[in-house]
Structures are given as structure tokens and as C-alpha cells.
PDB file of C-alpha atoms in Angstrom:
ATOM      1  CA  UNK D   1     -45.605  94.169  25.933  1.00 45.00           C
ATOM      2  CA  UNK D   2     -47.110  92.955  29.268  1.00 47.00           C
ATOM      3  CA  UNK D   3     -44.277  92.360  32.295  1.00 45.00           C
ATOM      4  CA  UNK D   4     -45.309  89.127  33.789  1.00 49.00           C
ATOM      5  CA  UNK D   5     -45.917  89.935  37.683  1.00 49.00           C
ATOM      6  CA  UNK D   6     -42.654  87.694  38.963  1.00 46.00           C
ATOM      7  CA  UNK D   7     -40.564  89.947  36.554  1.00 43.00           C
ATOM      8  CA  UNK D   8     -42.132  92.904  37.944  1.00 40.00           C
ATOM      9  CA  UNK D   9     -41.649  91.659  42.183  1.00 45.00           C
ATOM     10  CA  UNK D  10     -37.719  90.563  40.806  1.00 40.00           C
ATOM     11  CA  UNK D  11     -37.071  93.944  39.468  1.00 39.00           C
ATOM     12  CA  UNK D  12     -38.678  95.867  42.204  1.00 43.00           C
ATOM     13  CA  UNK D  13     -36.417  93.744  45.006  1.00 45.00           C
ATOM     14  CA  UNK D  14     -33.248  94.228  43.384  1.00 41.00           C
ATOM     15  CA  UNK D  15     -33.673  97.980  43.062  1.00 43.00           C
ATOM     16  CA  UNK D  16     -34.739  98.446  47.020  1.00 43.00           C
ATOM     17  CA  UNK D  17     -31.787  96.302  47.289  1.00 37.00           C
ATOM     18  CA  UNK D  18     -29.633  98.531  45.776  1.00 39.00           C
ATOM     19  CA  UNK D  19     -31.076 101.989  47.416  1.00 37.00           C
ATOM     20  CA  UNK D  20     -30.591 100.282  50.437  1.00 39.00           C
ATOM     21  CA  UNK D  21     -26.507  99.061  50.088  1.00 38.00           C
ATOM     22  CA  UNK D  22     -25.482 102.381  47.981  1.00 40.00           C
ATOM     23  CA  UNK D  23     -28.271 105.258  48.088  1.00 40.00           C
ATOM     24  CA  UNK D  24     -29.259 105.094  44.079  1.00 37.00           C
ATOM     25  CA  UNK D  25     -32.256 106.249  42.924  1.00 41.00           C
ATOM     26  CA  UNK D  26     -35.740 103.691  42.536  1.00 45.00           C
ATOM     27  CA  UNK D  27     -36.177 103.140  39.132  1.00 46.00           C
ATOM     28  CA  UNK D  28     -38.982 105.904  37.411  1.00 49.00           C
ATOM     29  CA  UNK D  29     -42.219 104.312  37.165  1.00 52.00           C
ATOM     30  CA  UNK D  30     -44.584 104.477  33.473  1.00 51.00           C
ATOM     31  CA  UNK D  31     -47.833 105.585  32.541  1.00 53.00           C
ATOM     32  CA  UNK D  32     -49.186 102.504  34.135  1.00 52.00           C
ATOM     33  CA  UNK D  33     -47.368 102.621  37.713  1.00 55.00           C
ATOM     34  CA  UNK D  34     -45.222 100.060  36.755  1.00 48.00           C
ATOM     35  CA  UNK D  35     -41.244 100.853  36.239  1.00 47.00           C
ATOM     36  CA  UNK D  36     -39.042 101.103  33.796  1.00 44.00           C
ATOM     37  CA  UNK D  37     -36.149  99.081  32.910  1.00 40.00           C
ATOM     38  CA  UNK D  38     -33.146  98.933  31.750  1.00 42.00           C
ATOM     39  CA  UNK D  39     -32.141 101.024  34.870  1.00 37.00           C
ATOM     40  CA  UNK D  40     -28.353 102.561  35.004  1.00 35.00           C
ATOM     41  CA  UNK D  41     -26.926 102.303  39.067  1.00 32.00           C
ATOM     42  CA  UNK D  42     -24.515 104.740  39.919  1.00 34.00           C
ATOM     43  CA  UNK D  43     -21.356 102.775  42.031  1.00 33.00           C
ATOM     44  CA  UNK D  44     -18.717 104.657  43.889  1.00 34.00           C
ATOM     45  CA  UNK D  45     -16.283 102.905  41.313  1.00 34.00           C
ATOM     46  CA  UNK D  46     -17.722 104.742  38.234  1.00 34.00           C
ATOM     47  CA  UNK D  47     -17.100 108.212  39.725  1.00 34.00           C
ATOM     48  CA  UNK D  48     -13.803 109.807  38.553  1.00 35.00           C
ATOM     49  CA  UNK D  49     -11.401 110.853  40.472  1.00 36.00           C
ATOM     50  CA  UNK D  50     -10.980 114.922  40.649  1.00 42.00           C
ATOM     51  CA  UNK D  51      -8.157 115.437  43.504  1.00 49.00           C
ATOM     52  CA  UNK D  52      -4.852 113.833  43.920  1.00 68.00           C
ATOM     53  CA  UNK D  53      -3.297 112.663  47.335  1.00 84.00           C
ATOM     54  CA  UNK D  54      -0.463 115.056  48.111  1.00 91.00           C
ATOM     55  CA  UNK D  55       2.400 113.826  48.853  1.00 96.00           C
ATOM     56  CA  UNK D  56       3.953 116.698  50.177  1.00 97.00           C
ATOM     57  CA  UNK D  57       2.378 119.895  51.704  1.00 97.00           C
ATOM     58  CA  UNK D  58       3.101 123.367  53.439  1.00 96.00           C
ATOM     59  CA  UNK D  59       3.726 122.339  57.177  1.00 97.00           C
ATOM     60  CA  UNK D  60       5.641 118.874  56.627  1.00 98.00           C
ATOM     61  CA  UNK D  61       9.414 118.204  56.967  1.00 97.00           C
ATOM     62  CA  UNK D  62      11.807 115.343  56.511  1.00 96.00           C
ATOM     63  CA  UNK D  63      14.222 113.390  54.208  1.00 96.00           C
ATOM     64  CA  UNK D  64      11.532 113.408  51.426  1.00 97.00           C
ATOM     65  CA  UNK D  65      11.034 117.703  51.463  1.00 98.00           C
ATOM     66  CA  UNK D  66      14.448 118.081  51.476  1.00 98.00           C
ATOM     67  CA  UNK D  67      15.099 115.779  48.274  1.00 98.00           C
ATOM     68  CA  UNK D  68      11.995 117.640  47.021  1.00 98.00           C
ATOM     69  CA  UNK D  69      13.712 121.117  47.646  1.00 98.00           C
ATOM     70  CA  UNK D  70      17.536 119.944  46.028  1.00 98.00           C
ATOM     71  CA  UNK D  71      15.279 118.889  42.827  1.00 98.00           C
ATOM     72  CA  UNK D  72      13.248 121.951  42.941  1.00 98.00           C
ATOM     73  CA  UNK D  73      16.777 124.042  42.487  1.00 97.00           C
ATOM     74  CA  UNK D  74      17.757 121.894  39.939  1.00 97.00           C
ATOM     75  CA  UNK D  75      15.224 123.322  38.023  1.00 98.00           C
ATOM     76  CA  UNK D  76      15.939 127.126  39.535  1.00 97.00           C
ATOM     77  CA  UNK D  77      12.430 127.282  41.000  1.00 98.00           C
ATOM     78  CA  UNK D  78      13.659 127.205  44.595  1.00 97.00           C
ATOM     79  CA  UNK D  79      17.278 129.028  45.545  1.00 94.00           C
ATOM     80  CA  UNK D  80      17.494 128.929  49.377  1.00 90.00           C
ATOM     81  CA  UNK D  81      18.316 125.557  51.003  1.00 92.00           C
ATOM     82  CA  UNK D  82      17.333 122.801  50.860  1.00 97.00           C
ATOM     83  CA  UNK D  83      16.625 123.115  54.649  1.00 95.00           C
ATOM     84  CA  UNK D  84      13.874 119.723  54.941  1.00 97.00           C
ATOM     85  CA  UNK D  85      10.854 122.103  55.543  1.00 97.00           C
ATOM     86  CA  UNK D  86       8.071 122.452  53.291  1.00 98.00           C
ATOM     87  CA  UNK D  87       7.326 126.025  54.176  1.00 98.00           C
ATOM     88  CA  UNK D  88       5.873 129.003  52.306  1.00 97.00           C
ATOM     89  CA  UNK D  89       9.228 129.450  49.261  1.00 98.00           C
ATOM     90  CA  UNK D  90       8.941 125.827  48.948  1.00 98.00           C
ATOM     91  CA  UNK D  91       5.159 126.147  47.910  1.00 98.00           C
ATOM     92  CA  UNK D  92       5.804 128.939  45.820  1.00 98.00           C
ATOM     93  CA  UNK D  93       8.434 127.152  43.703  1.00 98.00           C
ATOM     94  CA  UNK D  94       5.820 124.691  43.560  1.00 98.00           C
ATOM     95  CA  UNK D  95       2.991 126.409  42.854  1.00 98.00           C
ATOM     96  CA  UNK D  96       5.419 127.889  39.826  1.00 98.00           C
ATOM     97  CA  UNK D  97       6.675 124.918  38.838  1.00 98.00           C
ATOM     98  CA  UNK D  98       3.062 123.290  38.308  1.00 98.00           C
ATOM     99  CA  UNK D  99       1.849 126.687  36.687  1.00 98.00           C
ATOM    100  CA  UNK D 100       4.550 126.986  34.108  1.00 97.00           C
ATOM    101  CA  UNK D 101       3.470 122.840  33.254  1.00 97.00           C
ATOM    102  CA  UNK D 102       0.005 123.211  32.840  1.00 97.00           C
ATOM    103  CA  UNK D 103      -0.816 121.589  36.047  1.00 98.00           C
ATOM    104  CA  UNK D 104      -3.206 122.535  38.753  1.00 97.00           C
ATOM    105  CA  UNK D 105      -1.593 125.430  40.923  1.00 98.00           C
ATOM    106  CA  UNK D 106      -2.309 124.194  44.431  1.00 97.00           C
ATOM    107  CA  UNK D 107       1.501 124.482  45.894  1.00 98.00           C
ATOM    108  CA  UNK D 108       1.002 120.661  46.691  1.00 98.00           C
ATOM    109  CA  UNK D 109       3.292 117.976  45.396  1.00 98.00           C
ATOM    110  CA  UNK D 110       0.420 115.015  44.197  1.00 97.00           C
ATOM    111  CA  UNK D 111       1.596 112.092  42.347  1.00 97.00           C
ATOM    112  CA  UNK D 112       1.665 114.022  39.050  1.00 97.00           C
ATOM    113  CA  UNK D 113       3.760 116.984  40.217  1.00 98.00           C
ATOM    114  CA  UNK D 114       6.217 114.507  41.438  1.00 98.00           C
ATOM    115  CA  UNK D 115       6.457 112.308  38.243  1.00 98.00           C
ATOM    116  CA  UNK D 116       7.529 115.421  36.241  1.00 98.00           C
ATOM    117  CA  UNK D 117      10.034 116.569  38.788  1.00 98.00           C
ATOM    118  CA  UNK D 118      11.821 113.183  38.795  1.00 98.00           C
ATOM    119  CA  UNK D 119      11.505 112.951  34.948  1.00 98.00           C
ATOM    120  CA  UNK D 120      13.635 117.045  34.545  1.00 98.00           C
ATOM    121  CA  UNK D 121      15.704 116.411  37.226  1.00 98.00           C
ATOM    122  CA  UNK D 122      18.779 113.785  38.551  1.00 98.00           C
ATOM    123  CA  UNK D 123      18.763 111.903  41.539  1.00 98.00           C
ATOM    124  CA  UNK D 124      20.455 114.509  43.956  1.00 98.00           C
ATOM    125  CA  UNK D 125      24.201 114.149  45.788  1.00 96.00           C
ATOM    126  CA  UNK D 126      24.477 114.468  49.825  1.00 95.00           C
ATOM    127  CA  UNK D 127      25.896 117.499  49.610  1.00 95.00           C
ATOM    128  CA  UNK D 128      22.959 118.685  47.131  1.00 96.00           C
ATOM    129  CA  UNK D 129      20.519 117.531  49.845  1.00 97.00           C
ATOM    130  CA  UNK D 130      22.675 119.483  52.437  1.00 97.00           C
ATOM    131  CA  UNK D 131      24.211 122.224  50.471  1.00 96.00           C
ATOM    132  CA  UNK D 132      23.073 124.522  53.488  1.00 94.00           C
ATOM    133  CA  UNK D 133      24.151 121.917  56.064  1.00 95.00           C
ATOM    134  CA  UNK D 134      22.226 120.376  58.516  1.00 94.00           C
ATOM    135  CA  UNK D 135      23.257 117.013  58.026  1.00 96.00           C
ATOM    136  CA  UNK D 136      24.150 114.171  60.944  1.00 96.00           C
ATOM    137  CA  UNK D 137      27.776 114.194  62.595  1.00 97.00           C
ATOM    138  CA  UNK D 138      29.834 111.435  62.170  1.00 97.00           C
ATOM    139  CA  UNK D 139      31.215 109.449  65.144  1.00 97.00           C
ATOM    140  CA  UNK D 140      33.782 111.392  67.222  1.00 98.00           C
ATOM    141  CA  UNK D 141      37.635 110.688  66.943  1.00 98.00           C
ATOM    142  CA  UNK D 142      39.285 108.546  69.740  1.00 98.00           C
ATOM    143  CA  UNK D 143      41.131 111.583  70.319  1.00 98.00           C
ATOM    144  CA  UNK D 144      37.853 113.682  71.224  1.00 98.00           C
ATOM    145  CA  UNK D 145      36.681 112.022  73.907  1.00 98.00           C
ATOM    146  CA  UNK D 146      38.899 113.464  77.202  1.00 98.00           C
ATOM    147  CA  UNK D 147      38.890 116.824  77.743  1.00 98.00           C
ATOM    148  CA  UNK D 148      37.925 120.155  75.853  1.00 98.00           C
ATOM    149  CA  UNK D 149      38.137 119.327  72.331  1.00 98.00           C
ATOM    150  CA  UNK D 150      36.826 120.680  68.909  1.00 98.00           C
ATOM    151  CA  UNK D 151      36.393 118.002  66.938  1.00 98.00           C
ATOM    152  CA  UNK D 152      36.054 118.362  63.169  1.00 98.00           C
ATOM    153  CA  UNK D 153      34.917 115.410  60.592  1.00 98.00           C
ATOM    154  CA  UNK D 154      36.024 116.457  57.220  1.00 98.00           C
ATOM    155  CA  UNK D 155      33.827 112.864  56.125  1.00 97.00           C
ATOM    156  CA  UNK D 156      30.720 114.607  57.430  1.00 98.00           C
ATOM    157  CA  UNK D 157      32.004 118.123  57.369  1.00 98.00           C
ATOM    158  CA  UNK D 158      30.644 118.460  60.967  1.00 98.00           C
ATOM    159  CA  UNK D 159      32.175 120.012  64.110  1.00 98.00           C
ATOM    160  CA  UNK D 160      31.670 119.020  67.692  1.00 98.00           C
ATOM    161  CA  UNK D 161      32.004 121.133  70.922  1.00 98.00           C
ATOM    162  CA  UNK D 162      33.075 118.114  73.788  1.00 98.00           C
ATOM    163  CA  UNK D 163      34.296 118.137  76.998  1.00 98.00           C
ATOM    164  CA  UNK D 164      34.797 114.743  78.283  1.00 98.00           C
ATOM    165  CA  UNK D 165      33.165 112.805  75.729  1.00 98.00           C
ATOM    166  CA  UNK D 166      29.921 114.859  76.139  1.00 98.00           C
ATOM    167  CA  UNK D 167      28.767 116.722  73.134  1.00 98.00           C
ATOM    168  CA  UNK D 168      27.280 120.158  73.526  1.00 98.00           C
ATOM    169  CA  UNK D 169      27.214 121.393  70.272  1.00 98.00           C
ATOM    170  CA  UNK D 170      27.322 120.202  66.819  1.00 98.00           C
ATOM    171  CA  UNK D 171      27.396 122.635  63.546  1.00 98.00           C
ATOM    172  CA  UNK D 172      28.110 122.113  59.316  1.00 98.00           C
ATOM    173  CA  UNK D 173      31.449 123.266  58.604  1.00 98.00           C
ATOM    174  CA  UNK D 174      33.378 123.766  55.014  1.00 98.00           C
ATOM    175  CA  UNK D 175      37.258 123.135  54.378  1.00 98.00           C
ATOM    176  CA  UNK D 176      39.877 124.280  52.100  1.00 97.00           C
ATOM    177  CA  UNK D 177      39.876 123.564  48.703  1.00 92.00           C
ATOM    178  CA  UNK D 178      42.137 121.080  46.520  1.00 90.00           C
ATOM    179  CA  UNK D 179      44.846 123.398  46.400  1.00 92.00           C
ATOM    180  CA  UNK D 180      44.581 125.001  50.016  1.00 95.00           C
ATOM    181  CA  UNK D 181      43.589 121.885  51.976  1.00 97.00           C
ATOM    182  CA  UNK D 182      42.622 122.128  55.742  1.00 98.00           C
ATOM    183  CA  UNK D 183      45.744 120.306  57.918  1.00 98.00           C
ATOM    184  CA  UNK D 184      44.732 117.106  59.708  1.00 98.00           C
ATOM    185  CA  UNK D 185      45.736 116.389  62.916  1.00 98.00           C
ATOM    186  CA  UNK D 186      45.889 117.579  67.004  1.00 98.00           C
ATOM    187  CA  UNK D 187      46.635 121.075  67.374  1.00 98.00           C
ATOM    188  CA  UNK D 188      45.493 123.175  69.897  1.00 98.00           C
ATOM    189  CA  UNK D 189      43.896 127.290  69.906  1.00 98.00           C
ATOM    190  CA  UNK D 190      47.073 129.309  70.228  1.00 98.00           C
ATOM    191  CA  UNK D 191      45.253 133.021  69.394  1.00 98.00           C
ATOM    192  CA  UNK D 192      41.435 134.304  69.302  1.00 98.00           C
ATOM    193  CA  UNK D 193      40.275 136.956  67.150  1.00 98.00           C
ATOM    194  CA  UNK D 194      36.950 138.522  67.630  1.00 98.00           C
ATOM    195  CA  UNK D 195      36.742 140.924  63.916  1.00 98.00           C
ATOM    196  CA  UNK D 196      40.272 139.210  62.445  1.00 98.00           C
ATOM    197  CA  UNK D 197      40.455 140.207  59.165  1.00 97.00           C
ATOM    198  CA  UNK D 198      43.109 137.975  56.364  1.00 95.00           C
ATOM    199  CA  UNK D 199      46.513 140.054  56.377  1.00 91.00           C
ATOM    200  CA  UNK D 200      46.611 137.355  53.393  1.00 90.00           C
ATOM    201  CA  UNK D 201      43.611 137.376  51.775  1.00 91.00           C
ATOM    202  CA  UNK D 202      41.766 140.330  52.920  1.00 93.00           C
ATOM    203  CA  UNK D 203      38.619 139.087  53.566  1.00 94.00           C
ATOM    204  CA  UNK D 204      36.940 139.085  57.405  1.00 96.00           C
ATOM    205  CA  UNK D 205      37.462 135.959  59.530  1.00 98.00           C
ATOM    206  CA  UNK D 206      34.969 136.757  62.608  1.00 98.00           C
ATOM    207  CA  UNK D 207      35.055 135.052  65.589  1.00 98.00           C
ATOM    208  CA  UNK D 208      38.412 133.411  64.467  1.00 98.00           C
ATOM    209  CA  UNK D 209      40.066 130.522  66.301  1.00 98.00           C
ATOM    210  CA  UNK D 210      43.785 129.906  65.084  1.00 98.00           C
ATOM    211  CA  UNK D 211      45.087 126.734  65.617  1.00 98.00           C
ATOM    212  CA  UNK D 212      47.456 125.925  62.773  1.00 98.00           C
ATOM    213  CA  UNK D 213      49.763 128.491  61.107  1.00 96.00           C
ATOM    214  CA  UNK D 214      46.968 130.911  59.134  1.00 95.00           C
ATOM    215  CA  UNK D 215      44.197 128.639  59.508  1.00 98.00           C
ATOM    216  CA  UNK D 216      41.174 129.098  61.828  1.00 98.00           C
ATOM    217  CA  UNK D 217      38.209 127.978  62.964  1.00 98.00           C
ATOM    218  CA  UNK D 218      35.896 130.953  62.032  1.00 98.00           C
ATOM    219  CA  UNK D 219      32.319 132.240  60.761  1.00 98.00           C
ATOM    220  CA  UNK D 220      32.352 132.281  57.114  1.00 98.00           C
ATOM    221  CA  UNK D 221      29.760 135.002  54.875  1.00 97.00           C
ATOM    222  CA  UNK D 222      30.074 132.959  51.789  1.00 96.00           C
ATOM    223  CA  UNK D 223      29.495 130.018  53.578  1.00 96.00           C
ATOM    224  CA  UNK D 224      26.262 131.300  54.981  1.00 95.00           C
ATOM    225  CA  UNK D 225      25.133 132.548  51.685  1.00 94.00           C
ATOM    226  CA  UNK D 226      26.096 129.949  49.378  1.00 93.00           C
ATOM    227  CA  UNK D 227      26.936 126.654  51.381  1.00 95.00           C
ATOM    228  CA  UNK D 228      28.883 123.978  50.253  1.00 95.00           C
ATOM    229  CA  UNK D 229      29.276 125.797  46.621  1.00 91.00           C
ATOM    230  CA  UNK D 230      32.644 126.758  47.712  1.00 91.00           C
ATOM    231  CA  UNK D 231      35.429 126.570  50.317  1.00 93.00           C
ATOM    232  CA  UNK D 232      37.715 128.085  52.334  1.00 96.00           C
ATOM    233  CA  UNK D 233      41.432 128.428  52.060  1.00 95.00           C
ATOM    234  CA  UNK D 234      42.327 125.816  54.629  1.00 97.00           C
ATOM    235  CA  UNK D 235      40.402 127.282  57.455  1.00 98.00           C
ATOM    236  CA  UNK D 236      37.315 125.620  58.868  1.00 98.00           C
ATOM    237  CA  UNK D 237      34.261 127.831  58.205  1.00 98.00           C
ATOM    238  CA  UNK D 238      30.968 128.054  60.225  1.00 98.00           C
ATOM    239  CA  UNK D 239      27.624 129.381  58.632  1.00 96.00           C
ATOM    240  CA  UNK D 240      25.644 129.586  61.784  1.00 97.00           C
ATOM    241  CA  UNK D 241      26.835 132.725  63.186  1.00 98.00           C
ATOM    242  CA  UNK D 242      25.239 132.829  66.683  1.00 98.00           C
ATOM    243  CA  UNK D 243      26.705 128.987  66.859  1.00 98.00           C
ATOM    244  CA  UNK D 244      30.468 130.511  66.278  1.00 98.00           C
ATOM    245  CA  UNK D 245      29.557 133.591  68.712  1.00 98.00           C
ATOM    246  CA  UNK D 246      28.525 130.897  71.402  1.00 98.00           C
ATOM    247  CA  UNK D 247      31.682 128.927  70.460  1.00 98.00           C
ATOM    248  CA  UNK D 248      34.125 131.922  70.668  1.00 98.00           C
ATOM    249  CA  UNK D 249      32.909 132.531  73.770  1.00 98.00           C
ATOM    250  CA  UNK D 250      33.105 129.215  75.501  1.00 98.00           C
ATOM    251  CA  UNK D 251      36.665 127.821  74.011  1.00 98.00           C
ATOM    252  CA  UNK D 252      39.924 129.151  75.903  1.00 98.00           C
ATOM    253  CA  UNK D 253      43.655 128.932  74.272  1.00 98.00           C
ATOM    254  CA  UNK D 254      45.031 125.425  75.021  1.00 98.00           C
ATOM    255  CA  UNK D 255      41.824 123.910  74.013  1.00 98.00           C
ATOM    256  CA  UNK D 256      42.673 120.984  71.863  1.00 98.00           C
ATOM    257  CA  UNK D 257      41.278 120.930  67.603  1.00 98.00           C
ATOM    258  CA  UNK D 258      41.235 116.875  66.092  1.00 98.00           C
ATOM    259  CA  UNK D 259      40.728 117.134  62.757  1.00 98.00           C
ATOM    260  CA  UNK D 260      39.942 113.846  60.947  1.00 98.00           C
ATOM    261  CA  UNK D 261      38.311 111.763  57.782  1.00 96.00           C
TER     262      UNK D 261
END
């Protein structure tokens, strides 16, 4: 069948058209020079999709990583923190946990990755998020701002180093449990003990602080190894052991303890 010449000139203009606006190919031509229709143009739009954005990635930190991490234990792929940096155990457990779902290994959480986290796991606690600590100090007590004072928020299970309303440190701290309950109150550091060890318990209390009856301000193993998963028996523990060490060393007896909610 002959291709009337304005057929031809329309055809030829909408396929220049089209190399120029998206780079496809000019139609192939026949025997007779003349081309060949129907002709197929390939769009950006009809090209699928191979990679996923990630949303999270080896390097990055924040709220987000550190809900990432709590679910990631849920599901015992991850065991240390959550600590709100995406760094090389976090890809690992994530690199697992794709592997073991028949998902692309890449140790990048994409859109995919994420969906079946959320759908095996629950919507984690506070202290799930900061079962290793880390988390923001509550305002100071009334009673913390004159002076040298520890002050201790059992609400955000924090502990402040002030003098004069000035805060120079701030580190996680654990309580006593239901049944051994840390005192509330204003006391004051009556007796330091560098490598105390519980007359009452038996167990070592370094860089301990009295300043209640039996209970102390002190660095805690357990607490360092297993966070927030259990508690004292009324003393305040610290997991950050060069924190306590500088704390021992700055605090003098007489120094006032608040302890509040």
C-alpha cells in the first residue's frame, strides 16, 4: 500500500520530535527508504524500577536508627543498644534480617525492609528505645539549683552534676526495684568508697557515693551490660564508668543528693 507523502512528512516530524525531547531511536526505514510504522517509543515512565531509596544507611544517626535498632532486637538480630547510630552491627543485623526474608542483602533499610520490620515487630517503649541510656534529662529540681548538688530524676532516670544552677555533667542512671526502692529526698554524701564492695549483698559498688543508709550513688556492671533490664537495690547505678570515675573525683562529703519524680 502506497503512504501518501503528507503521511510520510507527519510521521517523519513526530519521530525527530521525539529523538529530540527523549533520545529514542528514528524509526527503521524499508526496502524503499521510506519508514516503518507502527513505531514503539521508549519513555522514562515505562522503565522499571530496580533500586529502592534507603531509608536508613551505615553512617546515619537519629530518633529513626534508634527505633530501627529497639525493633531490630525485637527480632534478636541486633543485641547491643539501641545507641541511635547506624554503624557496622546495625548493618549486619540488617543485612541478616533481609537474607533470612528473601530480600536483597544490601545492609540498607529501603521501603520494603522497613514494611516487614514494622509488620514482626511492636511499636517500641522509651525505655526500649533507651534501654542503654542516652536519653534527654528532665528539668532540674528547685532544690538543684544553689550550690553543689547531684541531682537525680527518677522520671527520666537521669543524673546531673550542678554547681550553682550550671550543669556540667549529665549521665542514665537505674534505681531500685519495687521491693528495694531508691529513697526520695535531700540527703547529702556522708562516705566515699573507691572499690566498696556490699557487706549486704556481696557484689562490687565502685566508685560508691553513700548518701542514705546502704544506698549509693555508684558504677553498676550489670547496668553497663544489660541496661534498663534490671535494677539496683535502692542505690543509683551509673553505666558510664569513666563518667562515675570523673564524678568520684570531683564530689566532696557534704555535697548535697535531690532525688525526685
Amino acid at each position: 500500500m502506497r503512504i501518501p507523502g503528507s503521511t510520510v512528512a507527519l510521521f517523519a516530524s513526530a519521530a525527530a520530535l521525539a529523538v529530540a525531547l527523549g533520545g529514542c531511536k528514528p524509526p527503521p526505514q524499508g526496502a524503499d527508504g521510506k519508514p516503518q510504522y507502527p513505531v514503539h517509543f521508549d519513555t522514562p515512565s515505562a522503565r522499571p524500577h530496580t533500586t529502592s531509596r534507603a531509608l536508613f544507611s551505615r553512617g546515619d544517626s537519629g530518633t529513626g536508627v534508634r527505633e530501627l535498632q529497639a525493633r531490630l532486637r525485637q527480632v534478636r538480630w541486633l543485641n547491643d543498644g539501641p545507641t541511635g547510630e547506624y554503624d557496622d552491627l546495625t548493618e549486619q543485623a540488617v543485612s541478616g534480617f533481609q537474607g533470612k526474608r528473601g530480600l536483597p542483602r544490601t545492609g540498607r533499610v529501603d521501603n520494603a525492609t522497613w514494611q516487614r520490620l514494622l509488620a514482626m515487630t511492636h511499636r517500641p517503649s522509651q525505655w526500649e528505645l533507651y534501654l542503654m541510656g542516652g536519653q534527654p534529662a528532665a528539668a532540674p529540681d528547685p532544690r538543684c539549683l544553689t550550690g553543689r548538688v547531684l541531682c537525680v530524676s527518677k522520671t527520666s532516670r537521669t543524673l546531673r552534676w550542678m554547681i550553682d544552677g550550671r550543669t556540667l555533667t549529665t549521665v542514665s542512671v537505674r534505681f531500685g526495684s519495687q521491693y528495694t526502692p531508691t529513697r526520695e529526698g535531700v540527703f547529702s554524701i556522708y562516705w566515699k568508697s573507691r572499690h566498696h564492695v556490699s557487706t549486704l549483698y556481696d557484689s562490687p559498688m565502685p566508685y560508691a557515693m553513700f548518701f542514705s543508709g546502704g544506698q549509693a550513688i555508684h558504677y553498676s556492671y550489670d547496668f553497663a551490660a544489660h541496661g534498663y533490664a534490671g535494677g539496683s537495690h535502692g542505690c543509683v547505678n551509673v553505666r558510664d564508668e569513666g563518667a562515675i570515675a570523673s564524678l568520684f573525683a570531683q564530689v566532696r562529703n557534704g555535697d548535697r543528693v535531690v532525688v525526685y519524680r
